Amino acid sequence: MGNIAYEINACLKDHRMKRRIKKAGVITSDFIKKEYGKSKQLRFISGAPFLPIGYIKHKSPIMKRNVVNAYTKEGREEIHRNLSTIDVNILRFLMEHPIPQRSIEYNDNRIALYCA
């Protein structure tokens, strides 16, 4: 992310952007305060926090099973084996009876959470 941050910071130093970017401001979100509050790269544009891309941290997944993936025959078989314990009648009911007041994405997530 450091290379991307370097390119973005070069654009932010443009004379038109310099006037809009401030170092002082108020962080209203607890998440932003917790994750990015200690960063010296945090800036504010029109009072809203502009998060520093170079400050993003990444953790590799621990205890991830290498067998389960969609790119090999064995991985796909493992995925299907994990899904075999799902009650098909309940899954069919969820698909045929969506909640009409909610979005398609909500109903899709409802089915995905049942499968998980």
PDB file of C-alpha atoms in Angstrom:
ATOM      1  CA  MET A   1       0.000   0.000   0.000  1.00  0.00           C
ATOM      2  CA  GLY A   2       3.017   2.261   0.361  1.00  0.00           C
ATOM      3  CA  ASN A   3       3.399   2.703  -3.394  1.00  0.00           C
ATOM      4  CA  ILE A   4      -0.253   3.673  -3.780  1.00  0.00           C
ATOM      5  CA  ALA A   5       0.018   6.078  -0.832  1.00  0.00           C
ATOM      6  CA  TYR A   6       3.016   7.758  -2.456  1.00  0.00           C
ATOM      7  CA  GLU A   7       1.053   8.407  -5.670  1.00  0.00           C
ATOM      8  CA  ILE A   8      -1.977   9.725  -3.787  1.00  0.00           C
ATOM      9  CA  ASN A   9       0.119  12.020  -1.600  1.00  0.00           C
ATOM     10  CA  ALA A  10       1.683  13.506  -4.731  1.00  0.00           C
ATOM     11  CA  CYS A  11      -1.813  14.368  -5.994  1.00  0.00           C
ATOM     12  CA  LEU A  12      -2.801  15.813  -2.619  1.00  0.00           C
ATOM     13  CA  LYS A  13       0.106  18.247  -2.725  1.00  0.00           C
ATOM     14  CA  ASP A  14      -1.398  19.907  -5.796  1.00  0.00           C
ATOM     15  CA  HIS A  15      -1.976  23.619  -5.114  1.00  0.00           C
ATOM     16  CA  ARG A  16      -5.762  23.240  -5.498  1.00  0.00           C
ATOM     17  CA  MET A  17      -5.960  20.449  -2.936  1.00  0.00           C
ATOM     18  CA  LYS A  18      -3.616  22.059  -0.396  1.00  0.00           C
ATOM     19  CA  ARG A  19      -6.213  24.675   0.479  1.00  0.00           C
ATOM     20  CA  ARG A  20      -8.894  22.065   1.251  1.00  0.00           C
ATOM     21  CA  ILE A  21      -6.791  19.638   3.314  1.00  0.00           C
ATOM     22  CA  LYS A  22      -6.421  20.351   7.043  1.00  0.00           C
ATOM     23  CA  LYS A  23      -4.519  18.522   9.775  1.00  0.00           C
ATOM     24  CA  ALA A  24      -7.056  19.371  12.472  1.00  0.00           C
ATOM     25  CA  GLY A  25     -10.569  18.021  12.659  1.00  0.00           C
ATOM     26  CA  VAL A  26     -12.970  15.911  14.680  1.00  0.00           C
ATOM     27  CA  ILE A  27     -13.166  12.137  14.366  1.00  0.00           C
ATOM     28  CA  THR A  28     -16.743  11.038  15.047  1.00  0.00           C
ATOM     29  CA  SER A  29     -16.424   7.314  14.286  1.00  0.00           C
ATOM     30  CA  ASP A  30     -15.092   5.033  17.021  1.00  0.00           C
ATOM     31  CA  PHE A  31     -13.656   2.668  14.394  1.00  0.00           C
ATOM     32  CA  ILE A  32     -11.638   5.426  12.704  1.00  0.00           C
ATOM     33  CA  LYS A  33     -10.490   6.710  16.077  1.00  0.00           C
ATOM     34  CA  LYS A  34      -9.356   3.224  17.125  1.00  0.00           C
ATOM     35  CA  GLU A  35      -7.668   2.179  13.858  1.00  0.00           C
ATOM     36  CA  TYR A  36      -6.299   5.459  12.478  1.00  0.00           C
ATOM     37  CA  GLY A  37      -6.351   7.899  15.416  1.00  0.00           C
ATOM     38  CA  LYS A  38      -2.622   7.534  16.150  1.00  0.00           C
ATOM     39  CA  SER A  39      -1.559   8.082  12.542  1.00  0.00           C
ATOM     40  CA  LYS A  40       0.262  11.298  11.716  1.00  0.00           C
ATOM     41  CA  GLN A  41      -0.943  10.900   8.114  1.00  0.00           C
ATOM     42  CA  LEU A  42      -4.634  11.460   8.978  1.00  0.00           C
ATOM     43  CA  ARG A  43      -6.040  14.542   7.205  1.00  0.00           C
ATOM     44  CA  PHE A  44      -9.453  16.184   6.962  1.00  0.00           C
ATOM     45  CA  ILE A  45     -11.228  17.406   3.848  1.00  0.00           C
ATOM     46  CA  SER A  46     -14.284  19.582   4.517  1.00  0.00           C
ATOM     47  CA  GLY A  47     -14.330  18.313   8.103  1.00  0.00           C
ATOM     48  CA  ALA A  48     -14.461  14.634   7.100  1.00  0.00           C
ATOM     49  CA  PRO A  49     -11.489  12.370   7.823  1.00  0.00           C
ATOM     50  CA  PHE A  50      -9.389  11.318   4.825  1.00  0.00           C
ATOM     51  CA  LEU A  51      -7.896   7.986   5.856  1.00  0.00           C
ATOM     52  CA  PRO A  52      -4.217   7.318   5.178  1.00  0.00           C
ATOM     53  CA  ILE A  53      -3.823   4.430   2.750  1.00  0.00           C
ATOM     54  CA  GLY A  54      -0.195   3.935   3.771  1.00  0.00           C
ATOM     55  CA  TYR A  55      -1.285   3.253   7.373  1.00  0.00           C
ATOM     56  CA  ILE A  56      -3.439   0.215   6.489  1.00  0.00           C
ATOM     57  CA  LYS A  57      -2.290  -2.951   8.210  1.00  0.00           C
ATOM     58  CA  HIS A  58      -2.763  -6.470   6.852  1.00  0.00           C
ATOM     59  CA  LYS A  59      -2.845  -9.800   8.645  1.00  0.00           C
ATOM     60  CA  SER A  60      -2.528 -13.099   6.855  1.00  0.00           C
ATOM     61  CA  PRO A  61      -5.207 -15.628   7.821  1.00  0.00           C
ATOM     62  CA  ILE A  62      -4.078 -18.065  10.488  1.00  0.00           C
ATOM     63  CA  MET A  63      -5.151 -21.728  10.482  1.00  0.00           C
ATOM     64  CA  LYS A  64      -6.628 -21.459   6.975  1.00  0.00           C
ATOM     65  CA  ARG A  65      -7.138 -24.825   5.372  1.00  0.00           C
ATOM     66  CA  ASN A  66      -5.280 -24.976   2.058  1.00  0.00           C
ATOM     67  CA  VAL A  67      -7.494 -27.798   0.823  1.00  0.00           C
ATOM     68  CA  VAL A  68     -10.590 -25.594   0.500  1.00  0.00           C
ATOM     69  CA  ASN A  69     -10.328 -23.514  -2.668  1.00  0.00           C
ATOM     70  CA  ALA A  70     -12.294 -23.157  -5.888  1.00  0.00           C
ATOM     71  CA  TYR A  71      -9.325 -23.742  -8.206  1.00  0.00           C
ATOM     72  CA  THR A  72      -8.678 -27.454  -7.731  1.00  0.00           C
ATOM     73  CA  LYS A  73     -10.923 -30.488  -8.053  1.00  0.00           C
ATOM     74  CA  GLU A  74     -10.180 -31.551  -4.468  1.00  0.00           C
ATOM     75  CA  GLY A  75     -10.968 -28.055  -3.173  1.00  0.00           C
ATOM     76  CA  ARG A  76     -14.334 -27.933  -4.923  1.00  0.00           C
ATOM     77  CA  GLU A  77     -15.185 -31.392  -3.568  1.00  0.00           C
ATOM     78  CA  GLU A  78     -14.326 -30.197  -0.054  1.00  0.00           C
ATOM     79  CA  ILE A  79     -16.583 -27.151  -0.459  1.00  0.00           C
ATOM     80  CA  HIS A  80     -19.475 -29.361  -1.589  1.00  0.00           C
ATOM     81  CA  ARG A  81     -18.828 -31.794   1.245  1.00  0.00           C
ATOM     82  CA  ASN A  82     -19.073 -28.909   3.743  1.00  0.00           C
ATOM     83  CA  LEU A  83     -22.394 -27.824   2.193  1.00  0.00           C
ATOM     84  CA  SER A  84     -23.885 -31.323   2.249  1.00  0.00           C
ATOM     85  CA  THR A  85     -25.077 -30.980   5.867  1.00  0.00           C
ATOM     86  CA  ILE A  86     -27.464 -28.125   4.984  1.00  0.00           C
ATOM     87  CA  ASP A  87     -31.190 -28.903   5.142  1.00  0.00           C
ATOM     88  CA  VAL A  88     -32.413 -28.403   1.567  1.00  0.00           C
ATOM     89  CA  ASN A  89     -36.033 -27.794   2.608  1.00  0.00           C
ATOM     90  CA  ILE A  90     -35.088 -24.816   4.793  1.00  0.00           C
ATOM     91  CA  LEU A  91     -32.810 -23.475   2.064  1.00  0.00           C
ATOM     92  CA  ARG A  92     -35.607 -23.774  -0.515  1.00  0.00           C
ATOM     93  CA  PHE A  93     -38.010 -21.995   1.880  1.00  0.00           C
ATOM     94  CA  LEU A  94     -35.546 -19.106   2.309  1.00  0.00           C
ATOM     95  CA  MET A  95     -35.156 -18.785  -1.469  1.00  0.00           C
ATOM     96  CA  GLU A  96     -38.881 -18.963  -2.232  1.00  0.00           C
ATOM     97  CA  HIS A  97     -39.959 -16.606   0.591  1.00  0.00           C
ATOM     98  CA  PRO A  98     -37.798 -13.472   0.533  1.00  0.00           C
ATOM     99  CA  ILE A  99     -38.654 -10.556   2.802  1.00  0.00           C
ATOM    100  CA  PRO A 100     -40.399  -8.129   0.420  1.00  0.00           C
ATOM    101  CA  GLN A 101     -39.574  -4.935   2.338  1.00  0.00           C
ATOM    102  CA  ARG A 102     -35.829  -5.645   2.238  1.00  0.00           C
ATOM    103  CA  SER A 103     -33.309  -5.445  -0.606  1.00  0.00           C
ATOM    104  CA  ILE A 104     -32.145  -8.278  -2.828  1.00  0.00           C
ATOM    105  CA  GLU A 105     -28.743  -8.065  -1.181  1.00  0.00           C
ATOM    106  CA  TYR A 106     -30.312  -8.526   2.264  1.00  0.00           C
ATOM    107  CA  ASN A 107     -32.201 -11.619   1.136  1.00  0.00           C
ATOM    108  CA  ASP A 108     -29.082 -13.021  -0.546  1.00  0.00           C
ATOM    109  CA  ASN A 109     -27.059 -12.468   2.642  1.00  0.00           C
ATOM    110  CA  ARG A 110     -29.803 -14.215   4.582  1.00  0.00           C
ATOM    111  CA  ILE A 111     -29.328 -17.350   2.483  1.00  0.00           C
ATOM    112  CA  ALA A 112     -25.521 -17.107   2.681  1.00  0.00           C
ATOM    113  CA  LEU A 113     -25.603 -16.820   6.482  1.00  0.00           C
ATOM    114  CA  TYR A 114     -27.779 -19.902   6.725  1.00  0.00           C
ATOM    115  CA  CYS A 115     -25.305 -21.833   4.575  1.00  0.00           C
ATOM    116  CA  ALA A 116     -22.382 -20.603   6.692  1.00  0.00           C
TER     117      ALA A 116
END
